[in-house]
Amino acid sequence: MDNIKKLPDSVNKKGGIMLILGVIILLVAFVFEPQRAFFDYLWIYMFLVSIGVGSLALVGLEYLVGATWSTPFRRITEILASITPVLIILVIPLFFGLHDLFHWTHHEVVESDKILQSKSPYLNVEFFSIRTAFCLLLWLVFFFFMTRNSQKQDLDGDVTYTKRNITLSTVFTPFFVITITVTAVDWMMSLEPHWFSTIYGVYYFAGTVVASFAATTIAAVLLKQGGYLDPRIKNDSFYSLGTMMFGFNVFWAYIGFSQYLLIWYADLPEETFWLIHRWEGSWKFVSIALLFVHFIIPFLVLVGRRAKTNIGLLKIMAPWMLFAHALDLYWLIFPTYFKEGAGFSWPELSFPLIVIGLTMILFKVLSDKKNLIPVKDPKLQAGLEFHL
Amino acid sequence: MFGRILNKIDEEFLKSEPRKGELFAVSALFDTPDQIITSAEKVSGSGYRRFDVLTPYPMHGLDNAMRLRETKIGWVGLLAGMSGTTLAFLMIWWMVGIDYKNVIGGKPFFNIAPSIPIMFELTVLLSALTLVAFLIAVFNKLPSNANPLMATEFMKHVTSDKFGIYIEAKDPKFNQNEIKSLFSSLGASEVYDINEVSYDEGKTKNPILDFKFVGNLIGVGIVTAILSYFTLNYLLFLPPFNWMHHQAKVLPQSESKFFNDGFSMRKPVEGTVARGFIPYEFKGMHDSLVVETPNPLPVTKEILEKGKKNFDIYCSPCHGYYGKGDSRLRGQFPVPPTLHSEKVRSWKDANIYHVITNGQNVMPSYEKQISRDDRWAIIHYLRVLQRSQNAPDSDFEGK
């Protein structure tokens, strides 16, 4: 294992520059348009939740179902999941912008609004904060124990660590589903507190899983091509990454369509306005673009078997899916701010800069400390031998 | 008799070649998956084309070892799936958009959104069925109903504990002895010759028309039909499992065994009054016989509004909203009289009540439609109408 190259220091430098640039843009935006800056920041935060917590769920899923094909990639997913503890720091600035983001936090608005009054037992700042803290702590605890077990196994290869992680992930998976639903409802659905959709949590969850698979895929492809991964990992192993990305993408479309169809059928004014707003002005083009970018084009590209073993194609499609998820979140969050039509300008550039910069730094810092594959995992050999 | 008919069909239409039981293939069994992969590589590398590998479970890497071309079956699935999508689209578009238009929830007759689930399902259904049919037709070589491999020791092992390979006699490079020595050198545990199935002389030549086969098919069909009939109609309802099929009630279109006249319900006793319906004592009598009763209801806003509502519903179609006899049905019936005539205005309330309840000339009785209180309320409202159209001068002086 010692002959594996370490990531160059330039990764840290590039990532740092991007991160600092992103933060500066965000701060400048805050000076000029504070509300817009908070919406941008919420966008960034939700995307990082998607990738971080989604990756944690993928790690749990591997233990839960006893998958072997993903074991060589698990350390990459774990590094992506280490965004989770960072979220606890990242969430703090958002709490200063609650008034800018959520109009149910204004007492005078709630007093004159009967619907918000009846929702206030759930939608109030205190309970909201408790829920957010609970979710973050829960993720942190499971992240800490699961990665620690995985980490320790690198030293002695003891099977009990795997068994412990299986128990942990069995407990974590239902909690993950609940917390991700609560997070989606709290931080995004309550932007339009009058609107409701019971499938919203699943919708965000589906996007989350697609984004995490895409993030793992692009990281694995880049590391593989740079020669940082064990050379025993063959192209066949990437097949399943492509398949899962494809499968969950179809699931996302299925959930998105289910939400749309039910709202369309019932035709109730309290539900339809949310979709109608996304069909007005230039939002119409964003909605159509979302359909093509997130579903139709990836579906047609990835449907064949050969497409999923083609690393060159995965190198395009994985960032494509990450972009699609960012577009999906943009479509969910920003209509509340850009009422007239979709807008994109320099403040929004902070999104790619911060997300990519932060991930790069995390990769550099953590890959120096850890092996990039779980070297003594009992399932590793089966995972490396995976072939079609 | 039946066998002869089948024979006749076979000779007339199918004209299959007689089967002689020639050599079909040479087969070999191997003990480990690694052996079968190397054997497959070796066989395909030696230039054999008509050969196949059979394993008890799906094995990764076998298609590469066999040097199989990428299968085209995906395109069959795609084509069938797209036909399903198109078919569903056209079906729904024609059914709800053209042939049987129904307004449901004020939506457009045809819309793409609710059609998508059906399009999706027909896509899956058609591609799945087509692929299965394709599989049976192409790989089982329809109309052949048997494969020489069936009922051999070789088949028994490859479906349970061994890995098998066979090379067909039709392969251009086929040489029985060469292949046998090739298999032995690869470490085969068993090598078999597999012959074509042979048929006795005098029987139907095409196996699909074999008397036993067709007879069995029909026999199984009849037995299944009888069994399902008895199961569904009798066995399931043996006591105590009668699933509430037998209940002490008279079903529609059947006679009551309890009452002599066969009816399950009794007629009410003469003079029975239904709850809330007080009969009108002057029903059918002449006006002059009616004993005048005063209007039992007080004149309040609520009563007048109730009267207006019922007047508008029941009276206005003929008499008009203002009782002038100028209604929207004018011309289709004998012209209804105005209610502002001297005669009607001078009528007592009881007279008007009598007319509503009893009917007059063309006007039918409204006893069934309008309740007793509502009739009296209408009369109050009618008095208001009359006063409004024939107000005395004193009304204008006002307060």
JSON list of N, CA and C in Angstrom, two decimals, chain B residues 38-101:
[
{"chain": "B", "resi": 38, "resn": "THR", "atom": "N", "xyz": [-12.16, -21.59, -18.24]},
{"chain": "B", "resi": 38, "resn": "THR", "atom": "CA", "xyz": [-11.02, -21.88, -19.11]},
{"chain": "B", "resi": 38, "resn": "THR", "atom": "C", "xyz": [-11.46, -22.72, -20.30]},
{"chain": "B", "resi": 39, "resn": "SER", "atom": "N", "xyz": [-12.40, -23.69, -20.06]},
{"chain": "B", "resi": 39, "resn": "SER", "atom": "CA", "xyz": [-12.87, -24.51, -21.17]},
{"chain": "B", "resi": 39, "resn": "SER", "atom": "C", "xyz": [-13.58, -23.65, -22.20]},
{"chain": "B", "resi": 40, "resn": "ALA", "atom": "N", "xyz": [-14.42, -22.73, -21.71]},
{"chain": "B", "resi": 40, "resn": "ALA", "atom": "CA", "xyz": [-15.14, -21.86, -22.65]},
{"chain": "B", "resi": 40, "resn": "ALA", "atom": "C", "xyz": [-14.15, -21.04, -23.46]},
{"chain": "B", "resi": 41, "resn": "GLU", "atom": "N", "xyz": [-13.11, -20.52, -22.80]},
{"chain": "B", "resi": 41, "resn": "GLU", "atom": "CA", "xyz": [-12.10, -19.75, -23.52]},
{"chain": "B", "resi": 41, "resn": "GLU", "atom": "C", "xyz": [-11.40, -20.61, -24.57]},
{"chain": "B", "resi": 42, "resn": "LYS", "atom": "N", "xyz": [-11.08, -21.84, -24.17]},
{"chain": "B", "resi": 42, "resn": "LYS", "atom": "CA", "xyz": [-10.36, -22.76, -25.05]},
{"chain": "B", "resi": 42, "resn": "LYS", "atom": "C", "xyz": [-11.22, -23.11, -26.27]},
{"chain": "B", "resi": 43, "resn": "VAL", "atom": "N", "xyz": [-12.49, -23.46, -26.00]},
{"chain": "B", "resi": 43, "resn": "VAL", "atom": "CA", "xyz": [-13.38, -23.89, -27.08]},
{"chain": "B", "resi": 43, "resn": "VAL", "atom": "C", "xyz": [-13.62, -22.75, -28.06]},
{"chain": "B", "resi": 44, "resn": "SER", "atom": "N", "xyz": [-13.91, -21.56, -27.50]},
{"chain": "B", "resi": 44, "resn": "SER", "atom": "CA", "xyz": [-14.16, -20.45, -28.42]},
{"chain": "B", "resi": 44, "resn": "SER", "atom": "C", "xyz": [-12.87, -20.06, -29.13]},
{"chain": "B", "resi": 45, "resn": "GLY", "atom": "N", "xyz": [-11.73, -20.22, -28.45]},
{"chain": "B", "resi": 45, "resn": "GLY", "atom": "CA", "xyz": [-10.46, -19.89, -29.07]},
{"chain": "B", "resi": 45, "resn": "GLY", "atom": "C", "xyz": [-10.11, -20.86, -30.18]},
{"chain": "B", "resi": 46, "resn": "SER", "atom": "N", "xyz": [-10.59, -22.12, -30.10]},
{"chain": "B", "resi": 46, "resn": "SER", "atom": "CA", "xyz": [-10.28, -23.09, -31.14]},
{"chain": "B", "resi": 46, "resn": "SER", "atom": "C", "xyz": [-11.15, -22.90, -32.37]},
{"chain": "B", "resi": 47, "resn": "GLY", "atom": "N", "xyz": [-12.01, -21.95, -32.35]},
{"chain": "B", "resi": 47, "resn": "GLY", "atom": "CA", "xyz": [-12.77, -21.63, -33.56]},
{"chain": "B", "resi": 47, "resn": "GLY", "atom": "C", "xyz": [-14.14, -22.27, -33.63]},
{"chain": "B", "resi": 48, "resn": "TYR", "atom": "N", "xyz": [-14.61, -22.90, -32.56]},
{"chain": "B", "resi": 48, "resn": "TYR", "atom": "CA", "xyz": [-15.96, -23.45, -32.59]},
{"chain": "B", "resi": 48, "resn": "TYR", "atom": "C", "xyz": [-16.96, -22.32, -32.43]},
{"chain": "B", "resi": 49, "resn": "ARG", "atom": "N", "xyz": [-18.06, -22.42, -33.15]},
{"chain": "B", "resi": 49, "resn": "ARG", "atom": "CA", "xyz": [-19.07, -21.36, -33.06]},
{"chain": "B", "resi": 49, "resn": "ARG", "atom": "C", "xyz": [-20.39, -21.86, -32.47]},
{"chain": "B", "resi": 50, "resn": "ARG", "atom": "N", "xyz": [-20.78, -23.09, -32.83]},
{"chain": "B", "resi": 50, "resn": "ARG", "atom": "CA", "xyz": [-22.08, -23.60, -32.36]},
{"chain": "B", "resi": 50, "resn": "ARG", "atom": "C", "xyz": [-21.86, -24.41, -31.09]},
{"chain": "B", "resi": 51, "resn": "PHE", "atom": "N", "xyz": [-21.66, -23.69, -29.98]},
{"chain": "B", "resi": 51, "resn": "PHE", "atom": "CA", "xyz": [-21.50, -24.38, -28.71]},
{"chain": "B", "resi": 51, "resn": "PHE", "atom": "C", "xyz": [-22.17, -23.54, -27.64]},
{"chain": "B", "resi": 52, "resn": "ASP", "atom": "N", "xyz": [-22.45, -24.16, -26.50]},
{"chain": "B", "resi": 52, "resn": "ASP", "atom": "CA", "xyz": [-23.07, -23.39, -25.41]},
{"chain": "B", "resi": 52, "resn": "ASP", "atom": "C", "xyz": [-22.59, -23.93, -24.08]},
{"chain": "B", "resi": 53, "resn": "VAL", "atom": "N", "xyz": [-22.67, -23.06, -23.08]},
{"chain": "B", "resi": 53, "resn": "VAL", "atom": "CA", "xyz": [-22.24, -23.43, -21.73]},
{"chain": "B", "resi": 53, "resn": "VAL", "atom": "C", "xyz": [-23.46, -23.37, -20.83]},
{"chain": "B", "resi": 54, "resn": "LEU", "atom": "N", "xyz": [-23.63, -24.36, -19.97]},
{"chain": "B", "resi": 54, "resn": "LEU", "atom": "CA", "xyz": [-24.77, -24.37, -19.04]},
{"chain": "B", "resi": 54, "resn": "LEU", "atom": "C", "xyz": [-24.24, -24.47, -17.62]},
{"chain": "B", "resi": 55, "resn": "THR", "atom": "N", "xyz": [-24.71, -23.56, -16.76]},
{"chain": "B", "resi": 55, "resn": "THR", "atom": "CA", "xyz": [-24.25, -23.58, -15.37]},
{"chain": "B", "resi": 55, "resn": "THR", "atom": "C", "xyz": [-25.45, -23.52, -14.45]},
{"chain": "B", "resi": 56, "resn": "PRO", "atom": "N", "xyz": [-25.31, -24.02, -13.23]},
{"chain": "B", "resi": 56, "resn": "PRO", "atom": "CA", "xyz": [-26.47, -24.03, -12.31]},
{"chain": "B", "resi": 56, "resn": "PRO", "atom": "C", "xyz": [-26.87, -22.63, -11.89]},
{"chain": "B", "resi": 57, "resn": "TYR", "atom": "N", "xyz": [-25.96, -21.65, -11.98]},
{"chain": "B", "resi": 57, "resn": "TYR", "atom": "CA", "xyz": [-26.31, -20.27, -11.60]},
{"chain": "B", "resi": 57, "resn": "TYR", "atom": "C", "xyz": [-25.62, -19.33, -12.58]},
{"chain": "B", "resi": 58, "resn": "PRO", "atom": "N", "xyz": [-26.10, -18.08, -12.69]},
{"chain": "B", "resi": 58, "resn": "PRO", "atom": "CA", "xyz": [-25.47, -17.14, -13.62]},
{"chain": "B", "resi": 58, "resn": "PRO", "atom": "C", "xyz": [-24.04, -16.85, -13.19]},
{"chain": "B", "resi": 59, "resn": "MET", "atom": "N", "xyz": [-23.14, -16.81, -14.15]},
{"chain": "B", "resi": 59, "resn": "MET", "atom": "CA", "xyz": [-21.74, -16.60, -13.81]},
{"chain": "B", "resi": 59, "resn": "MET", "atom": "C", "xyz": [-21.21, -15.35, -14.49]},
{"chain": "B", "resi": 60, "resn": "HIS", "atom": "N", "xyz": [-20.53, -14.52, -13.69]},
{"chain": "B", "resi": 60, "resn": "HIS", "atom": "CA", "xyz": [-19.88, -13.35, -14.26]},
{"chain": "B", "resi": 60, "resn": "HIS", "atom": "C", "xyz": [-18.69, -13.78, -15.11]},
{"chain": "B", "resi": 61, "resn": "GLY", "atom": "N", "xyz": [-18.45, -13.10, -16.19]},
{"chain": "B", "resi": 61, "resn": "GLY", "atom": "CA", "xyz": [-17.24, -13.32, -16.99]},
{"chain": "B", "resi": 61, "resn": "GLY", "atom": "C", "xyz": [-17.38, -14.39, -18.04]},
{"chain": "B", "resi": 62, "resn": "LEU", "atom": "N", "xyz": [-18.56, -15.08, -18.03]},
{"chain": "B", "resi": 62, "resn": "LEU", "atom": "CA", "xyz": [-18.70, -16.18, -18.98]},
{"chain": "B", "resi": 62, "resn": "LEU", "atom": "C", "xyz": [-18.86, -15.68, -20.41]},
{"chain": "B", "resi": 63, "resn": "ASP", "atom": "N", "xyz": [-19.58, -14.58, -20.57]},
{"chain": "B", "resi": 63, "resn": "ASP", "atom": "CA", "xyz": [-19.81, -14.11, -21.95]},
{"chain": "B", "resi": 63, "resn": "ASP", "atom": "C", "xyz": [-18.51, -13.63, -22.59]},
{"chain": "B", "resi": 64, "resn": "ASN", "atom": "N", "xyz": [-17.60, -13.10, -21.76]},
{"chain": "B", "resi": 64, "resn": "ASN", "atom": "CA", "xyz": [-16.30, -12.74, -22.31]},
{"chain": "B", "resi": 64, "resn": "ASN", "atom": "C", "xyz": [-15.52, -13.99, -22.70]},
{"chain": "B", "resi": 65, "resn": "ALA", "atom": "N", "xyz": [-15.57, -15.00, -21.83]},
{"chain": "B", "resi": 65, "resn": "ALA", "atom": "CA", "xyz": [-14.82, -16.23, -22.09]},
{"chain": "B", "resi": 65, "resn": "ALA", "atom": "C", "xyz": [-15.34, -16.92, -23.34]},
{"chain": "B", "resi": 66, "resn": "MET", "atom": "N", "xyz": [-16.66, -16.84, -23.55]},
{"chain": "B", "resi": 66, "resn": "MET", "atom": "CA", "xyz": [-17.25, -17.50, -24.72]},
{"chain": "B", "resi": 66, "resn": "MET", "atom": "C", "xyz": [-17.10, -16.66, -25.98]},
{"chain": "B", "resi": 67, "resn": "ARG", "atom": "N", "xyz": [-16.58, -15.45, -25.81]},
{"chain": "B", "resi": 67, "resn": "ARG", "atom": "CA", "xyz": [-16.44, -14.51, -26.93]},
{"chain": "B", "resi": 67, "resn": "ARG", "atom": "C", "xyz": [-17.77, -14.30, -27.65]},
{"chain": "B", "resi": 68, "resn": "LEU", "atom": "N", "xyz": [-18.80, -14.08, -26.87]},
{"chain": "B", "resi": 68, "resn": "LEU", "atom": "CA", "xyz": [-20.12, -13.81, -27.47]},
{"chain": "B", "resi": 68, "resn": "LEU", "atom": "C", "xyz": [-20.16, -12.39, -27.99]},
{"chain": "B", "resi": 69, "resn": "ARG", "atom": "N", "xyz": [-20.80, -12.22, -29.13]},
{"chain": "B", "resi": 69, "resn": "ARG", "atom": "CA", "xyz": [-21.05, -10.87, -29.59]},
{"chain": "B", "resi": 69, "resn": "ARG", "atom": "C", "xyz": [-22.08, -10.23, -28.64]},
{"chain": "B", "resi": 70, "resn": "GLU", "atom": "N", "xyz": [-22.07, -8.93, -28.59]},
{"chain": "B", "resi": 70, "resn": "GLU", "atom": "CA", "xyz": [-23.05, -8.28, -27.72]},
{"chain": "B", "resi": 70, "resn": "GLU", "atom": "C", "xyz": [-24.45, -8.61, -28.24]},
{"chain": "B", "resi": 71, "resn": "THR", "atom": "N", "xyz": [-25.32, -9.00, -27.31]},
{"chain": "B", "resi": 71, "resn": "THR", "atom": "CA", "xyz": [-26.63, -9.46, -27.75]},
{"chain": "B", "resi": 71, "resn": "THR", "atom": "C", "xyz": [-27.46, -8.32, -28.33]},
{"chain": "B", "resi": 72, "resn": "LYS", "atom": "N", "xyz": [-28.26, -8.67, -29.31]},
{"chain": "B", "resi": 72, "resn": "LYS", "atom": "CA", "xyz": [-29.12, -7.65, -29.95]},
{"chain": "B", "resi": 72, "resn": "LYS", "atom": "C", "xyz": [-30.49, -7.61, -29.29]},
{"chain": "B", "resi": 73, "resn": "ILE", "atom": "N", "xyz": [-30.67, -8.44, -28.27]},
{"chain": "B", "resi": 73, "resn": "ILE", "atom": "CA", "xyz": [-32.02, -8.57, -27.72]},
{"chain": "B", "resi": 73, "resn": "ILE", "atom": "C", "xyz": [-32.51, -7.26, -27.11]},
{"chain": "B", "resi": 74, "resn": "GLY", "atom": "N", "xyz": [-31.56, -6.41, -26.67]},
{"chain": "B", "resi": 74, "resn": "GLY", "atom": "CA", "xyz": [-31.94, -5.12, -26.14]},
{"chain": "B", "resi": 74, "resn": "GLY", "atom": "C", "xyz": [-32.73, -4.29, -27.14]},
{"chain": "B", "resi": 75, "resn": "TRP", "atom": "N", "xyz": [-32.34, -4.42, -28.41]},
{"chain": "B", "resi": 75, "resn": "TRP", "atom": "CA", "xyz": [-33.04, -3.63, -29.43]},
{"chain": "B", "resi": 75, "resn": "TRP", "atom": "C", "xyz": [-34.46, -4.12, -29.62]},
{"chain": "B", "resi": 76, "resn": "VAL", "atom": "N", "xyz": [-34.64, -5.46, -29.50]},
{"chain": "B", "resi": 76, "resn": "VAL", "atom": "CA", "xyz": [-36.00, -6.01, -29.58]},
{"chain": "B", "resi": 76, "resn": "VAL", "atom": "C", "xyz": [-36.84, -5.41, -28.45]},
{"chain": "B", "resi": 77, "resn": "GLY", "atom": "N", "xyz": [-36.25, -5.40, -27.24]},
{"chain": "B", "resi": 77, "resn": "GLY", "atom": "CA", "xyz": [-36.95, -4.83, -26.09]},
{"chain": "B", "resi": 77, "resn": "GLY", "atom": "C", "xyz": [-37.28, -3.37, -26.31]},
{"chain": "B", "resi": 78, "resn": "LEU", "atom": "N", "xyz": [-36.31, -2.63, -26.84]},
{"chain": "B", "resi": 78, "resn": "LEU", "atom": "CA", "xyz": [-36.52, -1.21, -27.08]},
{"chain": "B", "resi": 78, "resn": "LEU", "atom": "C", "xyz": [-37.67, -0.99, -28.06]},
{"chain": "B", "resi": 79, "resn": "LEU", "atom": "N", "xyz": [-37.62, -1.76, -29.15]},
{"chain": "B", "resi": 79, "resn": "LEU", "atom": "CA", "xyz": [-38.64, -1.60, -30.19]},
{"chain": "B", "resi": 79, "resn": "LEU", "atom": "C", "xyz": [-40.02, -1.91, -29.63]},
{"chain": "B", "resi": 80, "resn": "ALA", "atom": "N", "xyz": [-40.11, -3.05, -28.91]},
{"chain": "B", "resi": 80, "resn": "ALA", "atom": "CA", "xyz": [-41.39, -3.44, -28.33]},
{"chain": "B", "resi": 80, "resn": "ALA", "atom": "C", "xyz": [-41.85, -2.41, -27.31]},
{"chain": "B", "resi": 81, "resn": "GLY", "atom": "N", "xyz": [-40.91, -1.93, -26.49]},
{"chain": "B", "resi": 81, "resn": "GLY", "atom": "CA", "xyz": [-41.25, -0.93, -25.47]},
{"chain": "B", "resi": 81, "resn": "GLY", "atom": "C", "xyz": [-41.77, 0.34, -26.10]},
{"chain": "B", "resi": 82, "resn": "MET", "atom": "N", "xyz": [-41.09, 0.80, -27.14]},
{"chain": "B", "resi": 82, "resn": "MET", "atom": "CA", "xyz": [-41.54, 2.04, -27.78]},
{"chain": "B", "resi": 82, "resn": "MET", "atom": "C", "xyz": [-42.90, 1.84, -28.43]},
{"chain": "B", "resi": 83, "resn": "SER", "atom": "N", "xyz": [-43.15, 0.63, -28.98]},
{"chain": "B", "resi": 83, "resn": "SER", "atom": "CA", "xyz": [-44.49, 0.39, -29.53]},
{"chain": "B", "resi": 83, "resn": "SER", "atom": "C", "xyz": [-45.52, 0.46, -28.43]},
{"chain": "B", "resi": 84, "resn": "GLY", "atom": "N", "xyz": [-45.17, -0.06, -27.24]},
{"chain": "B", "resi": 84, "resn": "GLY", "atom": "CA", "xyz": [-46.09, 0.01, -26.11]},
{"chain": "B", "resi": 84, "resn": "GLY", "atom": "C", "xyz": [-46.40, 1.45, -25.75]},
{"chain": "B", "resi": 85, "resn": "THR", "atom": "N", "xyz": [-45.35, 2.29, -25.70]},
{"chain": "B", "resi": 85, "resn": "THR", "atom": "CA", "xyz": [-45.55, 3.70, -25.38]},
{"chain": "B", "resi": 85, "resn": "THR", "atom": "C", "xyz": [-46.50, 4.35, -26.39]},
{"chain": "B", "resi": 86, "resn": "THR", "atom": "N", "xyz": [-46.20, 4.10, -27.66]},
{"chain": "B", "resi": 86, "resn": "THR", "atom": "CA", "xyz": [-47.01, 4.72, -28.71]},
{"chain": "B", "resi": 86, "resn": "THR", "atom": "C", "xyz": [-48.45, 4.22, -28.66]},
{"chain": "B", "resi": 87, "resn": "LEU", "atom": "N", "xyz": [-48.56, 2.90, -28.47]},
{"chain": "B", "resi": 87, "resn": "LEU", "atom": "CA", "xyz": [-49.89, 2.29, -28.44]},
{"chain": "B", "resi": 87, "resn": "LEU", "atom": "C", "xyz": [-50.72, 2.89, -27.31]},
{"chain": "B", "resi": 88, "resn": "ALA", "atom": "N", "xyz": [-50.11, 2.99, -26.13]},
{"chain": "B", "resi": 88, "resn": "ALA", "atom": "CA", "xyz": [-50.84, 3.54, -24.98]},
{"chain": "B", "resi": 88, "resn": "ALA", "atom": "C", "xyz": [-51.24, 4.98, -25.25]},
{"chain": "B", "resi": 89, "resn": "PHE", "atom": "N", "xyz": [-50.30, 5.75, -25.82]},
{"chain": "B", "resi": 89, "resn": "PHE", "atom": "CA", "xyz": [-50.59, 7.15, -26.12]},
{"chain": "B", "resi": 89, "resn": "PHE", "atom": "C", "xyz": [-51.78, 7.25, -27.07]},
{"chain": "B", "resi": 90, "resn": "LEU", "atom": "N", "xyz": [-51.72, 6.49, -28.16]},
{"chain": "B", "resi": 90, "resn": "LEU", "atom": "CA", "xyz": [-52.80, 6.57, -29.15]},
{"chain": "B", "resi": 90, "resn": "LEU", "atom": "C", "xyz": [-54.11, 6.07, -28.57]},
{"chain": "B", "resi": 91, "resn": "MET", "atom": "N", "xyz": [-54.02, 5.00, -27.75]},
{"chain": "B", "resi": 91, "resn": "MET", "atom": "CA", "xyz": [-55.23, 4.43, -27.17]},
{"chain": "B", "resi": 91, "resn": "MET", "atom": "C", "xyz": [-55.94, 5.45, -26.29]},
{"chain": "B", "resi": 92, "resn": "ILE", "atom": "N", "xyz": [-55.18, 6.09, -25.38]},
{"chain": "B", "resi": 92, "resn": "ILE", "atom": "CA", "xyz": [-55.81, 7.04, -24.47]},
{"chain": "B", "resi": 92, "resn": "ILE", "atom": "C", "xyz": [-56.30, 8.25, -25.23]},
{"chain": "B", "resi": 93, "resn": "TRP", "atom": "N", "xyz": [-55.47, 8.70, -26.18]},
{"chain": "B", "resi": 93, "resn": "TRP", "atom": "CA", "xyz": [-55.85, 9.88, -26.96]},
{"chain": "B", "resi": 93, "resn": "TRP", "atom": "C", "xyz": [-57.15, 9.62, -27.69]},
{"chain": "B", "resi": 94, "resn": "TRP", "atom": "N", "xyz": [-57.30, 8.42, -28.25]},
{"chain": "B", "resi": 94, "resn": "TRP", "atom": "CA", "xyz": [-58.52, 8.13, -28.99]},
{"chain": "B", "resi": 94, "resn": "TRP", "atom": "C", "xyz": [-59.69, 7.92, -28.05]},
{"chain": "B", "resi": 95, "resn": "MET", "atom": "N", "xyz": [-59.45, 7.23, -26.94]},
{"chain": "B", "resi": 95, "resn": "MET", "atom": "CA", "xyz": [-60.57, 6.90, -26.04]},
{"chain": "B", "resi": 95, "resn": "MET", "atom": "C", "xyz": [-61.13, 8.13, -25.35]},
{"chain": "B", "resi": 96, "resn": "VAL", "atom": "N", "xyz": [-60.24, 8.91, -24.69]},
{"chain": "B", "resi": 96, "resn": "VAL", "atom": "CA", "xyz": [-60.78, 10.02, -23.91]},
{"chain": "B", "resi": 96, "resn": "VAL", "atom": "C", "xyz": [-60.84, 11.31, -24.70]},
{"chain": "B", "resi": 97, "resn": "GLY", "atom": "N", "xyz": [-60.11, 11.38, -25.81]},
{"chain": "B", "resi": 97, "resn": "GLY", "atom": "CA", "xyz": [-60.10, 12.63, -26.57]},
{"chain": "B", "resi": 97, "resn": "GLY", "atom": "C", "xyz": [-61.10, 12.63, -27.71]},
{"chain": "B", "resi": 98, "resn": "ILE", "atom": "N", "xyz": [-61.46, 11.43, -28.20]},
{"chain": "B", "resi": 98, "resn": "ILE", "atom": "CA", "xyz": [-62.30, 11.39, -29.40]},
{"chain": "B", "resi": 98, "resn": "ILE", "atom": "C", "xyz": [-63.54, 10.54, -29.20]},
{"chain": "B", "resi": 99, "resn": "ASP", "atom": "N", "xyz": [-63.35, 9.29, -28.74]},
{"chain": "B", "resi": 99, "resn": "ASP", "atom": "CA", "xyz": [-64.47, 8.37, -28.76]},
{"chain": "B", "resi": 99, "resn": "ASP", "atom": "C", "xyz": [-65.42, 8.57, -27.60]},
{"chain": "B", "resi": 100, "resn": "TYR", "atom": "N", "xyz": [-64.92, 8.82, -26.42]},
{"chain": "B", "resi": 100, "resn": "TYR", "atom": "CA", "xyz": [-65.80, 8.87, -25.25]},
{"chain": "B", "resi": 100, "resn": "TYR", "atom": "C", "xyz": [-65.38, 10.03, -24.37]},
{"chain": "B", "resi": 101, "resn": "LYS", "atom": "N", "xyz": [-65.73, 11.23, -24.81]},
{"chain": "B", "resi": 101, "resn": "LYS", "atom": "CA", "xyz": [-65.31, 12.42, -24.07]},
{"chain": "B", "resi": 101, "resn": "LYS", "atom": "C", "xyz": [-66.12, 12.55, -22.79]}
]
